[in-house]
Tab-separated table of C-alpha atoms in Angstrom:
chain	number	residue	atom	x	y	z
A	29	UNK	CA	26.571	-4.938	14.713
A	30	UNK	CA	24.788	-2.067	16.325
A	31	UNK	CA	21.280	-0.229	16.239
A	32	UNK	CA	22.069	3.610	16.372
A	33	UNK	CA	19.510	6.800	16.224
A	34	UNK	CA	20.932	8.658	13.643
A	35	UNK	CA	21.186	12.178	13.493
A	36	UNK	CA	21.798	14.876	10.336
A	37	UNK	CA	25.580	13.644	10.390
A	38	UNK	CA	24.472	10.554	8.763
A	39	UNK	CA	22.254	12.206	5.946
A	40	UNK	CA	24.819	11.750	3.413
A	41	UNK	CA	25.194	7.867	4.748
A	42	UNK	CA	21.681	6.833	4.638
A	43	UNK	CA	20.704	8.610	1.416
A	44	UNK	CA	23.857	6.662	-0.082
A	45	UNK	CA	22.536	3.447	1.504
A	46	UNK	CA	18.938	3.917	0.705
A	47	UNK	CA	19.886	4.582	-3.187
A	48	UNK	CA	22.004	1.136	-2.592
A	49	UNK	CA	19.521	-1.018	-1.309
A	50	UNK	CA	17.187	-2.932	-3.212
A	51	UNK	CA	14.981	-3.460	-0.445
A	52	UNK	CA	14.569	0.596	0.314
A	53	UNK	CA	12.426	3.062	-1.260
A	54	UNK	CA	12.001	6.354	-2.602
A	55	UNK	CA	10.482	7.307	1.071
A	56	UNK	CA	13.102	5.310	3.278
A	57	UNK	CA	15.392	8.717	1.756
A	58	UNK	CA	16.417	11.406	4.702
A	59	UNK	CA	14.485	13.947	3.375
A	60	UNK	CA	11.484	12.808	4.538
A	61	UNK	CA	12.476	13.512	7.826
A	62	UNK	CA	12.396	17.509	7.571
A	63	UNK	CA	9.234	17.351	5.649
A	64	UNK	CA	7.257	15.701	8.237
A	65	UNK	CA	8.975	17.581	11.489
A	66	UNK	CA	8.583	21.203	9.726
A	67	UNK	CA	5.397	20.368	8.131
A	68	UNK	CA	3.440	18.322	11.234
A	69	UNK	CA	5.570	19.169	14.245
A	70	UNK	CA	5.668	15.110	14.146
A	71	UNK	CA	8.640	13.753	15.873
A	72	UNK	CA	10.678	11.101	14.355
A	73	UNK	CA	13.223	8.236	14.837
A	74	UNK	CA	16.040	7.233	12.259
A	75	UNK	CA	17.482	3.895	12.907
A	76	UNK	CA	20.503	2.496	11.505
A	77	UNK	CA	22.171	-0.709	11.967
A	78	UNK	CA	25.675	-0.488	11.559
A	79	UNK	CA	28.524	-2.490	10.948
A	80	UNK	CA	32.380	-2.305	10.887
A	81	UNK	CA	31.764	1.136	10.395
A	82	UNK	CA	29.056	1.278	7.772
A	83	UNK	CA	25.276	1.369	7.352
A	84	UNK	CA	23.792	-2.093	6.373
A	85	UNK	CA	20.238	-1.266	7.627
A	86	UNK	CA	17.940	1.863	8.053
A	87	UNK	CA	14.484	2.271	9.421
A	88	UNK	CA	12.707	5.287	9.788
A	89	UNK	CA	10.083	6.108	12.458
A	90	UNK	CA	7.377	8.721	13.010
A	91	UNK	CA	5.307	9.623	15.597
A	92	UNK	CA	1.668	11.082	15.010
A	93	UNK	CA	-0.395	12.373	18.058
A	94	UNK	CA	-3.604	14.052	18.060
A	95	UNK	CA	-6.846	14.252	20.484
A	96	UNK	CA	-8.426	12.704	17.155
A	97	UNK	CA	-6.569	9.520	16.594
A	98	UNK	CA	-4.434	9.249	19.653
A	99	UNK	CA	-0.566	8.344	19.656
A	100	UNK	CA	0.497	6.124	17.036
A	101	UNK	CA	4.249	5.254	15.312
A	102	UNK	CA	4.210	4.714	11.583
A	103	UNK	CA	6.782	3.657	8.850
A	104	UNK	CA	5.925	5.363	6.608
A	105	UNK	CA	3.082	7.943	7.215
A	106	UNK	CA	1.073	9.438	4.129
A	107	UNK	CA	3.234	7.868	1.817
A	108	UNK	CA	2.895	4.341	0.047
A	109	UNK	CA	5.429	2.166	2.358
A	110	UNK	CA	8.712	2.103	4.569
A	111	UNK	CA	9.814	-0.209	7.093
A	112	UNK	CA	12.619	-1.708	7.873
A	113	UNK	CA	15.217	-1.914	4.457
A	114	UNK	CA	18.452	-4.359	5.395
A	115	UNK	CA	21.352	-6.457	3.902
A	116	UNK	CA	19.370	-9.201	5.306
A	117	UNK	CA	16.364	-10.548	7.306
A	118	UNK	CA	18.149	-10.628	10.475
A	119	UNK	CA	19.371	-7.373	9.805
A	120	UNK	CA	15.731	-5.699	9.522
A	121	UNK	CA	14.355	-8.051	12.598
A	122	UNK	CA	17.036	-6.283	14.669
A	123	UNK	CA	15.927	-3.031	13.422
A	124	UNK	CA	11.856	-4.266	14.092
A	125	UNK	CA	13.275	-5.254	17.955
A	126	UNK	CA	14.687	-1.793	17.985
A	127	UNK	CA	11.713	0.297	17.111
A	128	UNK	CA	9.948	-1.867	19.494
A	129	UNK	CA	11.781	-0.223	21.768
A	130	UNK	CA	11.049	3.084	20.299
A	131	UNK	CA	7.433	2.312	20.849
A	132	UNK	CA	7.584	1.681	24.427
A	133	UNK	CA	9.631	5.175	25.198
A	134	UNK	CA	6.964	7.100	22.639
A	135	UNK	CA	4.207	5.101	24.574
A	136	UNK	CA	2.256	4.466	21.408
A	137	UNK	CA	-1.103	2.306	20.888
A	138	UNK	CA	0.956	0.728	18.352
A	139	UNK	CA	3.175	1.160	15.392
A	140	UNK	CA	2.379	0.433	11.844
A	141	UNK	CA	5.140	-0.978	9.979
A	142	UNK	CA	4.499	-0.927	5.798
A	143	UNK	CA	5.481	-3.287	4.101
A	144	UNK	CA	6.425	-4.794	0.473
A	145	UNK	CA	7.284	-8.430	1.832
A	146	UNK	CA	5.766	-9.897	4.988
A	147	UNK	CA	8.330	-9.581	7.671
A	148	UNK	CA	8.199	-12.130	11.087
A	149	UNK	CA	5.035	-14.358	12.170
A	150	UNK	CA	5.069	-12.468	15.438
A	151	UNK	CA	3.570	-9.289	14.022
A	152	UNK	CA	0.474	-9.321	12.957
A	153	UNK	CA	-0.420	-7.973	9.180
A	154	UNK	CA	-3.652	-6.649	7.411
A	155	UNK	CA	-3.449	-7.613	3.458
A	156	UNK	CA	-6.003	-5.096	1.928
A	157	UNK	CA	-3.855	-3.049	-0.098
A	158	UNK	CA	-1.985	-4.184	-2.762
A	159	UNK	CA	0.911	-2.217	-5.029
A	160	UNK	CA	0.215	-1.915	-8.860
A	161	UNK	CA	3.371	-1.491	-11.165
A	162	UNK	CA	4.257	-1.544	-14.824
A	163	UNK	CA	6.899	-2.637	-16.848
A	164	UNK	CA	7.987	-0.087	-19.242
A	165	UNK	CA	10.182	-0.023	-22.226
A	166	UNK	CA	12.264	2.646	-23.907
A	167	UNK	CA	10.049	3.198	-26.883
A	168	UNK	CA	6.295	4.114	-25.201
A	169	UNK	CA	4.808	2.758	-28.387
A	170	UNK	CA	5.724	-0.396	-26.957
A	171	UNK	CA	4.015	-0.228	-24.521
A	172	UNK	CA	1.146	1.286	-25.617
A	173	UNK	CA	0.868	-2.022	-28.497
A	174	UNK	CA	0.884	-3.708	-25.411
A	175	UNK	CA	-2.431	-2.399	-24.232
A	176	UNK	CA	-5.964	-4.089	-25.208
A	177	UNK	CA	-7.806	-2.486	-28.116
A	178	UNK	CA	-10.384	-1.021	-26.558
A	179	UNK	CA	-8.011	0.653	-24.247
A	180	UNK	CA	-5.789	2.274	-27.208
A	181	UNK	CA	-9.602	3.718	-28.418
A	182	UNK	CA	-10.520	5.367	-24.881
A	183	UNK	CA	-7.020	6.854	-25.252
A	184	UNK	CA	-7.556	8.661	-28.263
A	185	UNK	CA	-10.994	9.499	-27.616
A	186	UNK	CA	-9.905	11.400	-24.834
A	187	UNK	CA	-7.304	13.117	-26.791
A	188	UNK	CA	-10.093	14.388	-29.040
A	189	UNK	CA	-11.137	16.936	-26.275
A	190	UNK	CA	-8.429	18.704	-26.236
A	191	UNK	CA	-6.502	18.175	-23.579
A	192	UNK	CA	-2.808	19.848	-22.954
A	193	UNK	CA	-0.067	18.552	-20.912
A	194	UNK	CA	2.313	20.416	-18.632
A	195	UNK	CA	5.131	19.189	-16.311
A	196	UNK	CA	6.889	21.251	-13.745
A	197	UNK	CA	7.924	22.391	-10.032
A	198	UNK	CA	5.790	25.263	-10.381
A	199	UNK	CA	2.258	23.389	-10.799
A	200	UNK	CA	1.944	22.589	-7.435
A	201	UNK	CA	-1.143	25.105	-6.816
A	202	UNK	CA	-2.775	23.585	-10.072
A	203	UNK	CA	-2.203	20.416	-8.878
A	204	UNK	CA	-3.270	20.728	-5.398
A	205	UNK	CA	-6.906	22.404	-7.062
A	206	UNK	CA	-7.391	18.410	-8.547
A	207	UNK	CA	-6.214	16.915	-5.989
A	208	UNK	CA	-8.014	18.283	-2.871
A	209	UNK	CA	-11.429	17.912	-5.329
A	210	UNK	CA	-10.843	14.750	-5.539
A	211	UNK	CA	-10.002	13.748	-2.069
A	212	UNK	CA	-13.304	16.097	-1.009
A	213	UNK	CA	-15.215	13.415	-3.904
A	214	UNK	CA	-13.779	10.497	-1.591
A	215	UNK	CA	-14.050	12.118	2.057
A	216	UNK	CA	-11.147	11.978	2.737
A	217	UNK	CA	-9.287	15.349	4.232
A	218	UNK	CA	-6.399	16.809	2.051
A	219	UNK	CA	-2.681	18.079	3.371
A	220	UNK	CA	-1.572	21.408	3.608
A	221	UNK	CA	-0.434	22.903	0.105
A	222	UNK	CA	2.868	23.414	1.774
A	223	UNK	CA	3.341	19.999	2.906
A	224	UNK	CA	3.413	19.244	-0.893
A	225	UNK	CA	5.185	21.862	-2.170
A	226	UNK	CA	7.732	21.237	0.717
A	227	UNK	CA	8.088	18.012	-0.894
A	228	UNK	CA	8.841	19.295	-4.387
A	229	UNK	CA	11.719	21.447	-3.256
A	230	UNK	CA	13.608	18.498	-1.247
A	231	UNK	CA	13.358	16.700	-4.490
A	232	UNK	CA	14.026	19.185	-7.106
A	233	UNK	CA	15.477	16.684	-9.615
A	234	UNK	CA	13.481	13.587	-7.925
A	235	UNK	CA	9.648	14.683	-8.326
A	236	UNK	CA	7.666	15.283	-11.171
A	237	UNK	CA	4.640	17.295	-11.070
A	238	UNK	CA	2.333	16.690	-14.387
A	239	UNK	CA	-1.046	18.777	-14.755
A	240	UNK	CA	-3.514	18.179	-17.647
A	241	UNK	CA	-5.511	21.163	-18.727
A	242	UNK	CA	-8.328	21.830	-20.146
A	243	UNK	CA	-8.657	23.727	-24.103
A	244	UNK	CA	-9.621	26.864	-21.843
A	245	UNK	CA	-6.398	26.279	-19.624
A	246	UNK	CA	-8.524	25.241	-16.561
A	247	UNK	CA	-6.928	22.130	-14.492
A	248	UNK	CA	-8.566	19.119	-15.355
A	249	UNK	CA	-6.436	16.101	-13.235
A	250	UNK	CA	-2.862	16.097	-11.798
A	251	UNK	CA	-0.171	13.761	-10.161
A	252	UNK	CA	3.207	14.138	-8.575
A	253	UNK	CA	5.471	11.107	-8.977
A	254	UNK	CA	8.983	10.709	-7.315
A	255	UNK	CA	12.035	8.782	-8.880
A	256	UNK	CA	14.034	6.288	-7.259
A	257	UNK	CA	16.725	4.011	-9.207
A	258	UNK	CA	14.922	2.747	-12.134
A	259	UNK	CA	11.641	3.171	-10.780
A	260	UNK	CA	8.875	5.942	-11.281
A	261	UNK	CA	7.681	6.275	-8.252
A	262	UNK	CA	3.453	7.381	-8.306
A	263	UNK	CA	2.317	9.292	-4.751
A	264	UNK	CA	-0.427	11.174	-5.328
A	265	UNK	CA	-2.990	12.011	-8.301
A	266	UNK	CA	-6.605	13.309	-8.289
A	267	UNK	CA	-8.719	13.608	-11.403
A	268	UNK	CA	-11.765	16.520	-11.004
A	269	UNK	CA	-15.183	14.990	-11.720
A	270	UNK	CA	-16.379	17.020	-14.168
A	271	UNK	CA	-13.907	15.473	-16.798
A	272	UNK	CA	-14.265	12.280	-16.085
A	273	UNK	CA	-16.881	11.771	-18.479
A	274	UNK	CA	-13.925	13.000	-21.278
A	275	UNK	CA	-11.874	10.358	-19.964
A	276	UNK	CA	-9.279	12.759	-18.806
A	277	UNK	CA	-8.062	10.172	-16.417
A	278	UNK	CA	-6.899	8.360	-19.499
A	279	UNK	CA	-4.661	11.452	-20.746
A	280	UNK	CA	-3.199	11.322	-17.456
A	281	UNK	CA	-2.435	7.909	-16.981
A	282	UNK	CA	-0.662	7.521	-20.327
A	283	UNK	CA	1.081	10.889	-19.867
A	284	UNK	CA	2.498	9.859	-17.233
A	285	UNK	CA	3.409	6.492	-18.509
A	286	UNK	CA	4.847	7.576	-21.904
A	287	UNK	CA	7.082	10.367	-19.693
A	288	UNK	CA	8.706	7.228	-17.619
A	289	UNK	CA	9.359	5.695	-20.792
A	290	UNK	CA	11.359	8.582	-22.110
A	291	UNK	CA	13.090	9.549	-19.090
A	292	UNK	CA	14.466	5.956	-19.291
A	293	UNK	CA	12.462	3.762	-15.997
A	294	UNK	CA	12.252	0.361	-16.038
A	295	UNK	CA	9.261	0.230	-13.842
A	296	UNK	CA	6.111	2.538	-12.677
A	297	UNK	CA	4.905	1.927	-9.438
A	298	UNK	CA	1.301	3.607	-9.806
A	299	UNK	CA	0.643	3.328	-6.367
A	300	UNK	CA	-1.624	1.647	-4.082
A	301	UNK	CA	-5.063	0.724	-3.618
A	302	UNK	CA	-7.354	-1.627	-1.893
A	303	UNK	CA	-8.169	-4.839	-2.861
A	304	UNK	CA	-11.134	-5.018	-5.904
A	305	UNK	CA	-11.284	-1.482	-5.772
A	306	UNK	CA	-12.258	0.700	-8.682
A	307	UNK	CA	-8.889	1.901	-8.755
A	308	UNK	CA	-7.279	-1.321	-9.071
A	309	UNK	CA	-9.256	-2.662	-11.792
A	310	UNK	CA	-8.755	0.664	-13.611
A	311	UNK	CA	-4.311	0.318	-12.998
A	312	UNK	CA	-5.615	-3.456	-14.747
A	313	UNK	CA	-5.891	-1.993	-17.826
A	314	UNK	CA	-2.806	-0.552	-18.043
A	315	UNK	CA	-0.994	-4.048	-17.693
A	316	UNK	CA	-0.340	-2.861	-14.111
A	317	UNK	CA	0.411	-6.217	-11.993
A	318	UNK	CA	-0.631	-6.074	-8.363
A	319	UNK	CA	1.998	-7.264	-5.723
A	320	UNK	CA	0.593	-7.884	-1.736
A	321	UNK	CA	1.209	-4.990	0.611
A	322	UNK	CA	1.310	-5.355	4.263
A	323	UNK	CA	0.953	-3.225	7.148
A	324	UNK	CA	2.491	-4.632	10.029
A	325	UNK	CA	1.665	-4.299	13.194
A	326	UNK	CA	3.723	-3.788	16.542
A	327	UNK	CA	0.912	-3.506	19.469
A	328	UNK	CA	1.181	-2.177	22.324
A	329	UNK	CA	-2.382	-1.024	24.110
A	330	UNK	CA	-4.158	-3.034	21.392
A	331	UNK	CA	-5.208	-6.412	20.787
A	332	UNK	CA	-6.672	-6.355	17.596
A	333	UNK	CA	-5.302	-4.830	14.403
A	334	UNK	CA	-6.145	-0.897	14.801
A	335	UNK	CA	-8.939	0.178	11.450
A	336	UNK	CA	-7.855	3.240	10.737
A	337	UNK	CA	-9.361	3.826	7.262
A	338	UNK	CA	-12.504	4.680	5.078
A	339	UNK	CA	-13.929	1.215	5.234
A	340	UNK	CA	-14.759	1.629	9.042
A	341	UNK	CA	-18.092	1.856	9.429
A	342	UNK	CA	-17.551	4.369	12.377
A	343	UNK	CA	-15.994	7.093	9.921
A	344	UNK	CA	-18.905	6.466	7.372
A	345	UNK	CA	-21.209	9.676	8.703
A	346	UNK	CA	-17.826	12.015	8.826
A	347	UNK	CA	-17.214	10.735	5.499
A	348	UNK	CA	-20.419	11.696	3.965
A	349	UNK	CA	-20.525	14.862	5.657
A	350	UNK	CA	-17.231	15.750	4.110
A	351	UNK	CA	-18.160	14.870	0.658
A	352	UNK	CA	-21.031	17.932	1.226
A	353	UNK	CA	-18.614	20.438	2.522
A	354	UNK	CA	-17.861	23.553	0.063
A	355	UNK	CA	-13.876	22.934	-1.201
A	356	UNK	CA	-12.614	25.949	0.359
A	357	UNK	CA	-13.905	24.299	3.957
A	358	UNK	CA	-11.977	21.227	2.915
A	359	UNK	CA	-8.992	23.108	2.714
A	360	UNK	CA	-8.827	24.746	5.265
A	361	UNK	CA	-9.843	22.253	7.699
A	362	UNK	CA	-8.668	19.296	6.069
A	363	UNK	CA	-5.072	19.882	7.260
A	364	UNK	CA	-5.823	19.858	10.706
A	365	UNK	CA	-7.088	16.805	10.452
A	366	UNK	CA	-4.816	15.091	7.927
A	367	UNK	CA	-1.791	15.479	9.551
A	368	UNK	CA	-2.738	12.483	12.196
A	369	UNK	CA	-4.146	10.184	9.719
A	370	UNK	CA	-1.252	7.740	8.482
């Protein structure tokens, strides 16, 4: 067996492995690849580990540097995981010794490896996100029988306002208005609109964009989910806080679900959040089930595990500063910053 850095020959190999693989994901496919180095200027490294001729291994790598955050490596950035994805555990530690290497030629601080499974001893792991999916059936009103009483109320309350549901490529400005509101309410900066859209056109038949409105047609909450195997795959969702008090976020959330259902997944993977958050108790109701995440860490200039995130206390000022700024400022600054934050 041998590591290789694979180049666009290979696309058609590593998508075909990636859809293979039970231990790869919707963002271990090429794609992301082009999205990231047209989008970010970030560079990137593609590892395969190959045997008797075929892939039985893939790992991809990307670089973010910025005056902001410094040099860092990151499997997978602004998504929910990557890492290493092999026929077995040997297979992925040869692929982790690899990207070691990787590290040392990019000189990064470190590299964050992330993680459904915790991988080798030797690299140390922070536990405080976890990964919330449901189990679905073919008929959504099993599902929905499924759900506590109270929760099948708040459903059709919300309902009662007069919401209206919409799914398509083209909704990516709609949904880009929730989201970036939404990320503003949080502090946190938002992406480009073309980074997004760039990722709706790799994935024409592997993304769905779905945008609740209003009765006057105005944008009330959005998401964009990607499909992999039998699994819905949820990325990215904001819900605008004037309709929260209509419970839009429950229109959404069962949208979403009863669509799954009827495009025939097994599973959907709502996404991640930290541990005890709002967010996870809310994905509770739902019958979600949490499973550990972990982002690994390879170190290089560090000792510690790096705290890159809105729980450190040093970002807490920027943060609250942000949540002030007029939207427009947001997005048009946000991006700058964004694109260096894994």
């Amino acid at each position: 067996m041998k590591i290789v850095r694979c180049t666009d020959e290979r696309q058609r190999d590593w998508n075909g492995y990636a859809l293979s693989c039970p231990r790869a994901s919707f963002y271990h496919r090429w794609e992301w690849r082009a999205i990231n180095e047209r989008n970010f200027g970030h560079e990137s490294v593609y590892l395969a580990a190959i045997d008797d001729g075929r892939i039985v291994g893939i790992l991809p790598l990307v670089r973010l540097k910025s005056l902001l955050f410094g040099n860092l490596g990151c499997s997978m950035p602004f998504v929910n995981y990557g890492g290493p994805a092999g026929d077995s555990d040997d297979i992925e530690q040869a692929l982790m010794d690899a990207a070691a290497g990787v590290a040392d030629e990019w000189q990064v601080r470190y590299l964050e490896i992330r993680t459904l499974r915790r991988l080798s001893e030797r690299y140390p792991a922070s536990d405080h996100k976890v990964s919330m999916t449901i189990a679905l059936e073919a008929d959504p009103e099993a599902v929905l029988s499924r759900l506590k009483r109270e929760q099948r109320q708040e459903i059709r309350r919300a309902y009662k306002h007069g919401f209206v549901t919409r799914t398509g490529p083209e909704l990516v400005d709609d949904f880009f208005l929730c989201l970036s509101e939404n990320w503003r309410e949080f502090g946190s900066p938002i992406y480009q609109i073309e980074y997004l859209r760039s990722v709706v056109e790799a994935f024409p038949d592997r993304t769905r964009l779905t945008v609740v409105y209003d009765a006057n047609g105005v944008p009330a909450a959005a998401a964009m989910d990607g499909m992999h195997r039998r699994t819905m795959e949820g990325m990215w969702l904001g819900i605008r806080a004037a309709y929260r008090k209509q419970l839009v976020g429950y229109v959404l959330y069962w949208e979403l679900i009863k669509g799954a259902c009827e495009l025939g997944f097994e599973s959907f993977h709502l996404g991640r959040s930290s541990k005890d958050s709002g967010s996870e108790v809310f994905k509770k109701k739902w019958n979600a089930e949490a499973r550990q995440l972990y982002w690994h860490y390879v170190l290089r200039t560090h000792s510690e595990i790096p705290s890159l995130n809105p729980n450190n206390p040093k970002y807490r000022l920027a943060i609250k500063v942000w949540r002030r700024l007029p939207l427009a400022v947001t997005q048009f600054v946000g991006p700058r910053i964004a694109r260096s934050i894994p």
